Backbone as a chain_set.jsonl record, in Angstrom:
{"seq": "MNKVVITIARQYGSGGRTIGQMLANDIQVHYYDKELLKLASEESGINERLFVNADEKVKFTRLLKIVKNVYTGQLIPPDSEDFVSDDNLFNYQAKVIKQLAEEESCVIVGRCADYVLKDYDNVLSVFIHAPKDYCMEQAAKKVSMSSRELERYIVRTDRRRAEYYKYHTGREWTDARNYDLCLDSSKLGFERCVEEIKAYMKVRFTTE", "coords": {"N": [[-1.385, 39.019, 14.688], [0.794, 39.571, 16.991], [3.092, 38.46, 17.545], [5.229, 36.119, 14.997], [6.534, 33.38, 14.844], [8.764, 31.253, 12.858], [10.027, 28.066, 12.139], [12.35, 26.158, 11.189], [12.806, 23.169, 9.75], [15.827, 21.416, 8.211], [16.932, 19.549, 5.323], [20.304, 18.8, 4.721], [22.72, 20.584, 2.501], [19.964, 21.504, 1.321], [19.917, 23.979, 1.692], [18.078, 25.474, 3.41], [19.382, 26.49, 5.814], [20.12, 28.654, 4.401], [18.167, 29.747, 3.691], [16.53, 30.533, 5.755], [18.226, 32.653, 6.797], [17.885, 34.042, 5.12], [14.67, 35.377, 5.18], [15.075, 36.296, 7.617], [16.089, 38.06, 7.611], [14.637, 40.009, 5.274], [12.472, 39.866, 6.903], [13.294, 41.399, 8.997], [13.64, 40.139, 11.839], [14.897, 38.143, 14.254], [17.527, 36.329, 13.737], [17.772, 32.96, 14.745], [20.064, 30.37, 14.969], [23.126, 28.569, 15.403], [23.228, 30.253, 18.078], [21.727, 29.596, 19.729], [22.727, 27.672, 21.51], [24.618, 28.975, 23.08], [22.9, 30.366, 24.137], [21.175, 29.053, 26.067], [23.55, 27.965, 27.277], [23.85, 29.863, 28.416], [21.604, 29.948, 30.203], [21.405, 28.133, 31.42], [23.887, 27.829, 32.875], [26.177, 25.687, 32.527], [28.647, 24.418, 30.601], [29.232, 25.948, 27.521], [30.574, 24.397, 25.757], [29.831, 21.515, 26.05], [27.003, 21.321, 24.886], [27.484, 22.584, 22.41], [28.537, 19.977, 22.096], [27.297, 18.502, 21.556], [25.302, 19.036, 20.293], [22.109, 18.542, 18.01], [22.919, 15.676, 17.817], [22.571, 12.028, 18.665], [24.223, 10.11, 21.38], [24.499, 6.393, 21.211], [23.233, 5.36, 19.286], [22.999, 2.337, 17.975], [20.949, 1.944, 20.526], [18.785, 3.277, 19.59], [16.099, 2.223, 18.377], [15.206, 1.849, 19.943], [15.021, 2.857, 22.468], [14.048, 5.804, 23.99], [13.867, 9.503, 24.461], [11.488, 11.282, 24.826], [10.762, 14.8, 24.627], [9.458, 16.45, 27.699], [9.26, 19.043, 29.179], [10.165, 19.01, 30.676], [12.932, 20.321, 33.207], [15.842, 18.852, 34.693], [17.587, 18.827, 38.043], [19.937, 21.433, 39.17], [21.562, 19.801, 41.067], [20.986, 16.697, 40.321], [23.134, 13.892, 39.632], [23.008, 13.935, 36.752], [22.657, 16.317, 35.277], [23.891, 17.21, 33.363], [23.724, 16.101, 31.533], [22.929, 15.238, 28.182], [20.695, 15.112, 27.692], [19.681, 16.151, 29.302], [20.668, 19.065, 28.261], [18.935, 18.738, 25.75], [17.047, 20.028, 27.264], [17.441, 22.288, 28.145], [18.123, 24.196, 25.693], [15.749, 23.624, 25.361], [13.54, 25.083, 26.805], [14.994, 27.659, 26.151], [13.688, 28.655, 23.344], [11.315, 28.245, 23.925], [10.61, 30.671, 25.767], [12.172, 32.114, 23.375], [10.334, 32.107, 21.374], [7.831, 33.597, 23.537], [8.962, 36.432, 23.797], [9.79, 36.895, 21.196], [9.156, 37.952, 17.82], [11.025, 35.906, 15.063], [13.288, 33.394, 13.762], [13.894, 30.361, 13.611], [16.173, 28.116, 13.13], [16.527, 23.883, 13.073], [17.302, 21.927, 15.593], [14.386, 20.496, 16.795], [12.7, 22.258, 17.126], [10.233, 22.937, 16.133], [8.783, 20.71, 17.093], [9.058, 21.204, 19.892], [7.641, 24.282, 19.985], [5.127, 22.761, 19.62], [2.553, 23.076, 20.25], [2.273, 26.188, 19.878], [0.459, 28.8, 19.088], [1.197, 30.53, 17.13], [3.259, 29.949, 16.341], [4.695, 28.81, 12.263], [5.709, 25.736, 11.001], [8.358, 24.607, 9.253], [9.337, 22.65, 6.68], [12.271, 22.277, 4.752], [13.599, 20.388, 2.022], [15.257, 18.827, -0.618], [17.23, 16.855, -3.783], [18.689, 14.414, -3.766], [21.09, 14.768, -5.553], [20.921, 17.478, -6.182], [21.421, 18.638, -3.471], [24.287, 17.585, -3.125], [25.462, 19.133, -5.086], [25.092, 21.948, -3.801], [26.114, 21.33, -1.607], [28.635, 21.026, -1.828], [29.477, 22.995, -2.897], [30.483, 24.561, -0.382], [32.12, 23.285, 1.322], [35.344, 20.987, 1.276], [35.65, 18.155, -0.405], [35.598, 15.02, -2.121], [33.796, 13.4, -4.906], [32.318, 10.771, -3.717], [33.155, 10.84, -0.622], [31.696, 13.3, -0.173], [29.063, 12.788, -0.456], [28.399, 11.197, 1.633], [29.289, 12.051, 3.385], [26.759, 13.461, 3.517], [24.737, 11.676, 4.119], [25.567, 11.213, 6.258], [25.047, 12.847, 7.847], [22.245, 13.607, 7.446], [21.206, 11.447, 8.622], [22.053, 11.315, 11.445], [20.641, 14.357, 11.905], [18.071, 12.945, 12.246], [17.346, 10.964, 13.764], [18.198, 12.2, 16.071], [16.126, 13.893, 16.095], [14.344, 11.686, 16.413], [14.286, 11.195, 18.442], [14.211, 12.605, 20.553], [11.597, 13.588, 19.503], [10.329, 11.039, 19.442], [8.95, 11.092, 16.368], [9.325, 10.813, 13.246], [11.32, 12.467, 11.393], [11.258, 13.413, 8.654], [8.73, 13.578, 8.151], [6.051, 14.344, 6.546], [3.468, 15.707, 7.595], [4.306, 16.694, 10.009], [4.998, 19.218, 9.703], [3.815, 22.175, 8.752], [4.684, 23.26, 6.036], [5.764, 22.146, 3.586], [8.679, 22.727, 1.923], [10.748, 22.335, -1.723], [13.543, 23.523, -2.391], [15.047, 22.876, -4.435], [13.273, 23.246, -7.044], [12.54, 25.426, -6.386], [14.085, 27.307, -5.541], [15.83, 29.775, -3.897], [15.2, 32.209, -2.835], [12.34, 31.998, -3.968], [11.04, 30.086, -2.468], [11.623, 31.659, 0.463], [9.7, 33.473, -0.947], [7.756, 32.137, -0.925], [6.582, 31.143, 1.88], [6.346, 33.262, 3.278], [3.895, 34.185, 2.214], [2.815, 32.152, 3.331], [2.676, 33.244, 5.651], [1.638, 35.034, 5.689], [-1.727, 34.414, 4.825], [-2.23, 33.072, 6.948], [-1.78, 34.412, 9.403], [-2.626, 36.447, 9.262], [-5.118, 38.962, 10.185], [-8.489, 40.285, 9.898]], "CA": [[-1.194, 38.527, 15.991], [1.978, 40.311, 17.03], [4.83, 37.576, 17.754], [5.177, 34.58, 14.765], [8.3, 32.227, 15.263], [9.445, 30.5, 12.137], [11.171, 27.416, 12.512], [12.828, 25.695, 9.763], [14.044, 21.697, 9.374], [16.393, 20.714, 6.378], [18.184, 18.607, 4.58], [22.221, 18.815, 4.706], [23.19, 20.872, 1.433], [18.474, 21.865, 0.735], [19.324, 25.317, 1.625], [17.543, 25.624, 5.183], [19.774, 27.662, 6.783], [20.396, 30.33, 3.738], [16.589, 30.367, 3.434], [15.597, 30.408, 6.826], [18.802, 33.95, 6.927], [17.535, 35.638, 3.785], [13.374, 35.666, 6.052], [15.011, 36.462, 8.952], [15.832, 39.647, 6.935], [14.228, 40.187, 4.814], [10.711, 40.37, 7.807], [13.138, 42.16, 9.759], [13.079, 39.327, 12.838], [15.957, 38.162, 14.459], [17.51, 34.408, 13.196], [19.025, 31.76, 15.629], [20.668, 28.629, 15.1], [24.176, 28.009, 16.075], [23.522, 31.366, 18.87], [20.756, 28.906, 20.852], [24.025, 27.127, 22.507], [25.015, 30.306, 23.202], [21.871, 31.3, 24.916], [21.021, 27.387, 27.034], [24.85, 28.06, 28.155], [23.717, 31.277, 29.958], [20.301, 29.932, 31.079], [21.781, 26.519, 32.366], [24.939, 27.897, 33.309], [26.546, 24.741, 31.614], [30.379, 24.646, 29.646], [28.56, 25.652, 26.109], [30.94, 23.695, 24.963], [28.889, 20.583, 25.924], [26.195, 22.244, 24.011], [27.912, 22.353, 21.319], [29.155, 18.567, 21.233], [25.576, 17.598, 22.161], [23.936, 19.517, 18.943], [21.655, 17.79, 16.962], [23.063, 14.519, 17.737], [22.316, 11.396, 19.912], [24.689, 9.242, 21.413], [24.56, 5.323, 21.47], [22.477, 5.745, 18.645], [22.118, 1.359, 18.31], [20.285, 1.937, 21.26], [17.338, 4.486, 19.273], [14.744, 1.503, 18.214], [14.431, 1.105, 21.373], [15.032, 4.124, 23.441], [13.487, 7.079, 22.844], [13.29, 10.369, 25.688], [10.452, 12.328, 24.276], [10.633, 16.155, 25.614], [8.03, 17.0, 28.328], [8.91, 20.288, 29.367], [10.943, 18.988, 33.208], [14.849, 20.044, 33.388], [16.905, 17.991, 35.517], [17.878, 20.391, 38.727], [21.86, 21.107, 39.101], [21.894, 18.581, 41.9], [21.334, 15.375, 39.518], [23.95, 13.705, 38.364], [22.06, 13.445, 35.359], [22.462, 17.59, 34.925], [25.062, 17.786, 32.733], [23.896, 15.177, 30.044], [22.866, 14.865, 26.752], [18.924, 14.762, 27.843], [19.158, 17.333, 30.201], [21.349, 20.191, 27.891], [18.236, 19.754, 24.9], [15.55, 20.448, 27.919], [17.044, 23.85, 27.71], [17.662, 24.248, 24.832], [13.655, 23.68, 24.387], [13.918, 26.272, 27.624], [15.147, 29.146, 25.383], [13.246, 28.849, 22.108], [9.812, 28.546, 23.835], [11.135, 31.545, 26.593], [11.934, 33.499, 22.973], [8.903, 32.366, 21.083], [7.069, 33.936, 24.224], [9.251, 37.588, 23.459], [9.633, 38.139, 20.138], [8.969, 37.443, 16.178], [12.426, 35.447, 14.441], [13.691, 32.291, 12.866], [14.491, 29.503, 14.689], [16.553, 26.559, 12.75], [17.109, 22.787, 13.681], [17.254, 21.781, 17.403], [13.294, 19.701, 16.934], [11.518, 23.451, 17.064], [8.627, 22.568, 15.664], [8.165, 19.735, 18.214], [8.921, 21.896, 21.2], [6.775, 24.659, 19.812], [4.112, 22.022, 18.707], [1.147, 23.607, 20.996], [1.749, 27.28, 19.964], [-0.808, 29.463, 17.87], [2.007, 31.486, 16.964], [3.997, 29.076, 15.188], [4.998, 28.554, 11.532], [6.441, 25.435, 10.627], [8.874, 24.522, 7.778], [10.4, 21.307, 5.921], [13.258, 22.645, 3.244], [14.179, 19.624, 0.975], [15.572, 18.844, -2.006], [16.953, 16.136, -4.55], [20.173, 14.762, -3.862], [22.124, 15.576, -6.654], [21.042, 19.302, -5.617], [22.395, 18.636, -2.349], [25.966, 17.303, -3.221], [25.872, 20.53, -5.591], [24.916, 22.966, -2.933], [27.206, 21.046, -0.137], [30.0, 21.194, -3.212], [30.556, 25.2, -2.456], [30.934, 24.96, 0.723], [32.849, 21.888, 2.063], [35.835, 20.272, -0.35], [35.303, 17.099, -0.368], [35.587, 14.067, -3.325], [31.651, 13.719, -4.544], [32.353, 10.231, -2.778], [33.223, 12.111, 0.514], [30.486, 14.279, 0.432], [27.683, 12.136, -0.515], [28.219, 10.26, 2.32], [28.924, 12.717, 5.07], [25.221, 14.125, 3.508], [23.898, 10.864, 4.187], [25.543, 10.948, 7.515], [24.618, 14.517, 8.826], [20.886, 13.747, 7.781], [20.92, 10.485, 9.361], [22.054, 12.235, 12.585], [19.683, 14.804, 12.208], [17.055, 12.191, 12.141], [17.719, 9.948, 14.878], [18.45, 13.224, 17.276], [14.792, 14.492, 15.826], [12.974, 11.293, 16.585], [14.975, 10.85, 19.67], [13.04, 13.631, 20.842], [10.288, 13.545, 19.339], [9.313, 9.9, 18.822], [8.831, 11.563, 15.324], [10.099, 10.435, 11.406], [12.17, 14.129, 11.006], [10.914, 13.853, 6.88], [7.782, 13.309, 7.636], [5.199, 15.589, 6.187], [3.073, 15.955, 8.717], [4.936, 17.545, 11.142], [5.163, 20.71, 9.701], [3.471, 23.373, 8.131], [4.601, 23.824, 4.67], [7.806, 21.153, 2.612], [9.895, 22.915, 0.488], [11.703, 21.699, -2.71], [14.259, 24.896, -2.943], [15.34, 22.441, -6.019], [12.334, 23.603, -8.163], [11.282, 26.842, -6.346], [15.338, 28.267, -5.514], [16.301, 30.353, -2.244], [13.94, 33.312, -2.959], [10.976, 32.191, -4.195], [10.626, 29.904, -0.855], [11.405, 33.007, 1.34], [8.016, 33.976, -0.769], [6.21, 31.235, -0.453], [6.769, 31.307, 4.144], [6.071, 35.0, 3.338], [2.991, 34.325, 1.656], [1.856, 31.162, 3.877], [2.541, 33.943, 6.895], [0.256, 36.63, 5.126], [-2.53, 33.556, 4.877], [-1.995, 32.559, 8.215], [-1.172, 35.627, 10.944], [-3.323, 38.13, 9.176], [-6.446, 38.728, 10.63], [-9.624, 40.606, 8.89]], "C": [[0.441, 38.685, 15.799], [3.586, 39.691, 17.059], [4.656, 36.605, 16.431], [6.812, 33.919, 14.638], [7.732, 31.429, 13.569], [10.197, 29.507, 12.241], [11.564, 26.718, 11.192], [13.596, 24.175, 9.986], [14.509, 21.807, 7.971], [17.146, 19.842, 6.711], [19.081, 19.499, 4.447], [22.184, 19.327, 3.011], [21.187, 21.396, 0.456], [19.006, 22.918, 0.451], [19.052, 26.312, 2.498], [17.813, 26.398, 5.326], [20.125, 29.135, 5.838], [18.77, 31.164, 3.324], [15.946, 31.077, 5.162], [16.582, 32.494, 7.524], [18.545, 34.661, 5.999], [15.87, 35.809, 4.594], [13.971, 36.357, 6.817], [15.283, 38.107, 8.486], [15.827, 40.652, 6.084], [12.12, 40.752, 5.324], [11.818, 41.081, 9.071], [13.396, 41.483, 11.191], [15.236, 38.805, 12.718], [15.953, 36.291, 14.135], [18.413, 33.568, 14.292], [18.905, 31.118, 14.858], [21.996, 28.639, 15.876], [23.891, 28.816, 18.158], [22.615, 30.755, 19.717], [21.978, 27.908, 21.632], [24.08, 27.886, 23.562], [24.497, 30.64, 24.763], [21.401, 29.726, 26.267], [21.773, 27.533, 27.768], [24.5, 28.756, 29.163], [22.703, 30.913, 30.457], [20.188, 28.829, 31.671], [22.705, 26.493, 33.594], [26.043, 26.343, 33.322], [27.386, 25.008, 30.905], [29.277, 24.986, 28.596], [29.287, 24.914, 25.395], [30.161, 21.681, 24.894], [28.088, 20.822, 25.09], [26.669, 21.686, 22.648], [28.075, 20.61, 20.454], [27.994, 17.504, 21.146], [24.624, 17.921, 20.584], [23.623, 19.013, 17.935], [22.04, 16.678, 16.279], [22.962, 13.464, 19.025], [23.627, 10.204, 20.277], [23.681, 7.902, 21.759], [23.211, 5.142, 20.348], [21.844, 3.761, 18.564], [20.823, 1.173, 18.693], [18.585, 2.565, 20.776], [16.124, 3.068, 19.144], [14.591, 1.411, 19.498], [14.108, 2.138, 22.907], [14.8, 5.036, 22.844], [13.225, 8.518, 24.83], [12.923, 11.704, 25.01], [10.472, 13.899, 25.276], [9.221, 15.964, 25.975], [8.197, 18.12, 28.784], [9.72, 20.203, 30.785], [12.282, 19.381, 32.057], [15.111, 19.48, 34.777], [17.887, 18.916, 36.542], [19.541, 19.638, 38.942], [21.748, 19.846, 40.049], [21.915, 17.246, 41.979], [22.851, 15.439, 39.236], [23.926, 13.791, 36.827], [22.446, 15.199, 34.387], [22.743, 18.534, 34.096], [24.59, 16.863, 30.917], [22.989, 15.771, 29.189], [21.022, 15.771, 26.556], [18.732, 16.729, 27.992], [19.656, 18.771, 29.065], [19.955, 20.166, 26.415], [17.251, 20.397, 25.741], [16.13, 21.886, 28.168], [17.184, 24.517, 26.959], [16.219, 24.264, 24.369], [13.652, 24.358, 25.78], [14.03, 27.891, 26.551], [14.116, 29.225, 24.336], [11.949, 28.902, 22.581], [9.651, 30.205, 24.843], [11.051, 32.562, 24.654], [10.794, 33.392, 21.48], [7.664, 33.175, 21.547], [7.677, 35.399, 23.744], [9.133, 38.116, 22.248], [9.05, 37.078, 19.01], [10.451, 36.836, 16.257], [11.64, 34.127, 13.892], [14.085, 31.066, 13.708], [15.137, 27.638, 13.379], [16.959, 25.49, 13.856], [16.342, 22.726, 14.94], [15.826, 21.242, 17.793], [12.562, 21.342, 17.357], [10.596, 23.489, 17.188], [8.056, 21.755, 16.421], [7.826, 20.857, 19.058], [7.218, 22.979, 21.064], [5.517, 23.931, 19.252], [2.773, 22.973, 19.142], [1.013, 25.464, 20.893], [1.397, 28.408, 19.155], [0.659, 30.042, 17.126], [3.237, 30.818, 16.142], [4.52, 28.988, 14.107], [6.0, 27.396, 11.19], [6.968, 24.642, 9.351], [9.904, 23.019, 7.66], [11.342, 21.84, 5.015], [13.773, 21.477, 3.037], [14.376, 19.532, -0.458], [16.384, 17.372, -2.774], [18.51, 15.511, -4.411], [21.746, 14.982, -4.385], [21.792, 17.317, -6.305], [21.647, 19.623, -4.371], [23.298, 18.456, -2.218], [25.405, 18.878, -4.19], [26.567, 21.554, -4.447], [26.338, 22.787, -1.988], [28.719, 21.652, -1.234], [30.733, 22.623, -3.047], [30.672, 25.911, -1.166], [32.317, 24.289, 1.894], [33.453, 21.043, 0.546], [36.611, 18.946, 0.257], [35.309, 16.154, -1.649], [33.465, 13.924, -3.323], [31.481, 12.127, -3.781], [31.86, 10.509, -1.248], [31.845, 12.646, 0.803], [29.803, 13.543, 0.76], [27.48, 10.913, 0.989], [28.347, 10.959, 3.757], [27.236, 13.955, 4.803], [24.548, 12.674, 4.235], [24.181, 10.949, 5.291], [24.723, 12.112, 8.726], [23.138, 13.937, 8.541], [20.424, 12.623, 8.582], [21.112, 11.129, 11.048], [21.353, 13.175, 13.065], [18.103, 14.14, 12.676], [16.837, 11.311, 13.266], [17.684, 11.622, 15.923], [16.469, 13.987, 17.421], [13.743, 13.117, 16.768], [13.173, 10.937, 18.047], [14.288, 11.792, 20.78], [11.746, 14.146, 21.466], [8.968, 12.722, 19.424], [8.867, 10.043, 17.696], [9.128, 10.799, 14.218], [10.694, 11.961, 11.5], [11.156, 14.277, 9.497], [9.226, 13.594, 6.813], [6.491, 14.372, 7.816], [4.483, 16.593, 6.886], [3.05, 16.176, 10.191], [5.357, 18.771, 11.259], [3.879, 21.018, 9.054], [2.95, 23.502, 6.452], [6.375, 23.083, 4.68], [7.691, 21.789, 1.595], [10.73, 22.397, 0.029], [12.489, 22.636, -3.073], [14.982, 24.361, -4.222], [14.842, 23.366, -6.996], [12.588, 25.193, -7.407], [13.068, 27.998, -5.952], [14.176, 28.657, -4.144], [14.964, 31.258, -2.08], [12.753, 33.075, -3.242], [10.709, 30.931, -2.987], [10.682, 30.883, 0.045], [9.952, 33.784, 1.084], [7.0, 33.256, -0.371], [5.735, 30.925, 1.545], [6.431, 32.505, 3.891], [4.607, 34.845, 3.087], [1.855, 33.711, 2.857], [1.643, 31.88, 5.324], [1.456, 34.325, 6.648], [-1.35, 35.273, 5.504], [-3.008, 33.301, 6.44], [-2.438, 32.659, 9.402], [-2.129, 36.174, 10.334], [-4.987, 37.654, 9.342], [-7.566, 39.481, 10.28], [-9.855, 42.186, 10.798]], "O": [[1.159, 38.206, 14.921], [4.692, 40.148, 16.772], [3.621, 35.983, 16.668], [7.93, 34.317, 14.309], [6.57, 31.156, 13.271], [11.349, 29.861, 12.489], [10.877, 26.888, 10.185], [14.773, 24.075, 10.334], [13.911, 22.137, 6.947], [17.755, 19.437, 7.701], [18.915, 20.682, 4.15], [21.659, 18.542, 2.222], [21.139, 21.582, -0.76], [18.927, 23.285, -0.722], [19.445, 27.478, 2.546], [17.08, 27.376, 5.177], [20.321, 30.269, 6.274], [18.382, 32.271, 2.952], [15.089, 31.927, 5.404], [16.03, 33.309, 8.264], [18.89, 35.841, 5.935], [15.814, 37.038, 4.616], [13.4, 37.445, 6.887], [14.744, 39.101, 8.972], [16.497, 41.68, 5.98], [11.191, 41.36, 4.792], [11.252, 41.331, 10.135], [13.389, 42.387, 12.027], [16.177, 38.935, 11.935], [15.09, 35.416, 14.205], [19.622, 33.686, 14.488], [17.975, 31.041, 14.054], [21.886, 28.728, 17.099], [24.209, 28.215, 19.184], [22.559, 31.401, 20.763], [21.506, 27.454, 22.673], [23.714, 27.624, 24.708], [25.021, 30.939, 25.836], [21.522, 29.984, 27.464], [21.459, 27.414, 28.953], [24.661, 28.555, 30.367], [22.538, 31.543, 31.501], [19.216, 28.451, 32.325], [22.68, 25.847, 34.642], [26.639, 26.119, 34.376], [27.129, 26.032, 30.272], [28.27, 24.292, 28.732], [28.829, 24.625, 24.29], [30.082, 20.922, 23.927], [28.561, 20.389, 24.039], [26.331, 20.68, 22.025], [27.927, 20.164, 19.316], [27.85, 16.321, 20.838], [23.707, 17.313, 20.032], [24.376, 18.879, 16.97], [21.892, 16.388, 15.092], [23.192, 13.838, 20.175], [23.94, 9.443, 19.362], [22.577, 7.982, 22.297], [22.161, 4.729, 20.84], [20.688, 3.517, 18.91], [19.88, 0.677, 18.077], [17.533, 2.378, 21.387], [15.25, 3.07, 20.011], [13.672, 0.773, 20.012], [13.349, 2.102, 23.875], [15.057, 5.325, 21.675], [12.62, 8.295, 25.879], [13.57, 12.714, 24.734], [10.204, 13.94, 26.477], [8.243, 15.602, 25.321], [7.083, 18.614, 28.962], [9.848, 21.045, 31.674], [12.56, 19.062, 30.901], [14.496, 19.781, 35.8], [18.788, 19.617, 36.081], [20.081, 18.532, 38.934], [21.909, 18.773, 39.467], [22.398, 16.551, 42.873], [23.573, 16.356, 38.846], [24.829, 13.698, 35.995], [22.49, 15.271, 33.159], [22.419, 19.705, 33.896], [24.979, 16.997, 29.757], [22.333, 16.764, 29.502], [20.487, 16.547, 25.764], [18.238, 17.726, 27.466], [18.793, 19.648, 29.104], [19.771, 21.266, 25.894], [16.552, 21.267, 25.223], [15.28, 22.742, 28.412], [16.605, 25.6, 27.042], [15.699, 24.743, 23.361], [14.232, 23.36, 26.206], [13.254, 28.835, 26.401], [13.463, 30.242, 24.569], [11.184, 29.544, 21.862], [8.636, 30.872, 24.643], [10.209, 33.445, 24.485], [10.522, 34.335, 20.737], [6.734, 33.5, 20.809], [6.777, 35.903, 23.07], [8.664, 39.217, 21.96], [8.655, 35.919, 19.143], [11.138, 37.094, 17.245], [10.473, 33.802, 13.676], [14.816, 31.324, 14.664], [14.578, 26.581, 13.087], [17.445, 25.71, 14.966], [15.259, 23.206, 15.276], [15.625, 21.333, 19.004], [11.644, 21.182, 18.162], [9.948, 23.953, 18.126], [6.841, 21.871, 16.58], [6.731, 21.418, 19.084], [6.145, 22.752, 21.623], [4.867, 24.538, 18.4], [2.087, 23.514, 18.275], [0.134, 26.098, 21.478], [2.308, 28.92, 18.505], [0.835, 29.269, 16.185], [3.994, 31.425, 15.384], [5.679, 29.07, 14.514], [7.162, 27.775, 11.042], [6.202, 24.119, 8.543], [10.827, 22.576, 8.343], [10.713, 21.716, 3.963], [14.61, 21.222, 3.902], [13.709, 20.112, -1.315], [15.996, 16.436, -2.074], [19.449, 16.116, -4.929], [22.87, 15.211, -3.939], [22.681, 18.167, -6.247], [22.281, 20.658, -4.164], [23.772, 18.968, -1.204], [24.863, 19.699, -3.449], [27.731, 21.873, -4.202], [27.233, 23.588, -1.72], [29.5, 22.595, -1.105], [31.87, 23.095, -3.058], [30.847, 27.089, -0.854], [33.039, 24.72, 2.792], [32.908, 20.667, -0.492], [37.595, 18.755, 0.972], [34.82, 16.848, -2.54], [32.515, 14.122, -2.565], [30.432, 12.084, -3.139], [30.725, 10.454, -0.773], [31.111, 12.449, 1.771], [29.611, 13.305, 1.953], [26.602, 10.073, 1.181], [27.818, 10.664, 4.829], [26.797, 14.838, 5.539], [23.667, 12.944, 5.051], [23.162, 10.801, 5.965], [24.163, 12.103, 9.822], [22.618, 13.708, 9.632], [19.367, 12.72, 9.205], [20.095, 11.341, 11.709], [21.179, 13.256, 14.281], [17.225, 14.74, 13.296], [15.644, 11.076, 13.463], [16.588, 11.774, 16.462], [15.843, 14.385, 18.404], [12.785, 13.351, 17.505], [12.282, 10.44, 18.736], [13.913, 11.343, 21.864], [11.188, 14.591, 22.469], [7.757, 12.94, 19.46], [8.108, 9.098, 17.478], [9.153, 9.639, 14.629], [9.74, 12.609, 11.932], [10.397, 15.236, 9.362], [8.574, 13.449, 5.779], [6.092, 14.976, 8.812], [4.65, 17.813, 6.901], [2.264, 15.978, 11.117], [5.852, 19.374, 12.212], [3.0, 20.178, 8.86], [1.885, 23.676, 5.859], [7.443, 23.268, 5.264], [6.955, 21.646, 0.619], [11.608, 21.887, 0.725], [12.346, 22.869, -4.274], [15.477, 25.158, -5.019], [15.544, 24.119, -7.672], [12.848, 26.104, -8.193], [13.091, 29.218, -6.113], [13.068, 28.388, -3.679], [13.977, 31.035, -1.378], [11.917, 33.878, -2.829], [9.582, 31.203, -2.575], [9.588, 31.065, 0.579], [9.241, 34.374, 1.896], [5.927, 33.45, 0.2], [4.686, 30.573, 2.085], [5.995, 32.872, 4.983], [3.948, 35.496, 3.897], [0.781, 34.169, 3.247], [0.799, 31.467, 6.119], [0.409, 34.055, 7.237], [-1.925, 35.445, 6.578], [-4.164, 33.396, 6.852], [-3.032, 31.919, 10.185], [-2.851, 36.608, 11.232], [-5.701, 36.725, 8.966], [-8.164, 38.535, 10.791], [-10.76, 43.02, 10.802]]}, "num_chains": 1, "name": "protein.A"}
């Protein structure tokens, strides 16, 4: 298969973003993370700041147990008052993700890309996770907070990602059944995670 897309979901502090960047550099493909927001803004004509403000977050989280908006692929037209709603911002991000999957090999981090591309045969979905202590240790290298503040920040960030994922997919973010491959970065290290993903790609996509 000529085009292969690797989606990476990650716990905060697990190194998933770094692993994604390393993988993209290794196999010489584009890496997409925050750039997806700019591309979705250009595609829709909606101000990029609105995409940034809504990025991997869901408002009114107290309603999540009752309300979901599982992604179906539809776009809200510009003449609708909901055109710039968070739901439609997600819809345009998803449209861009699909376009990328059809046009090129790449690595995509976050934004429910595994679910958006679940029906694509050229997609390998990965979840990077690690124990709390390891995530704390890694996160402390990048942000300056007390141990208590950092722990709360990690919990809050992962909860926000889980809520975002469930709202748009109807699924549990940490459920291994959502992914082709789940890797504990604390046991493997970043380089070995990259090698494991490449090995899985070789088995999955190599044809005789």
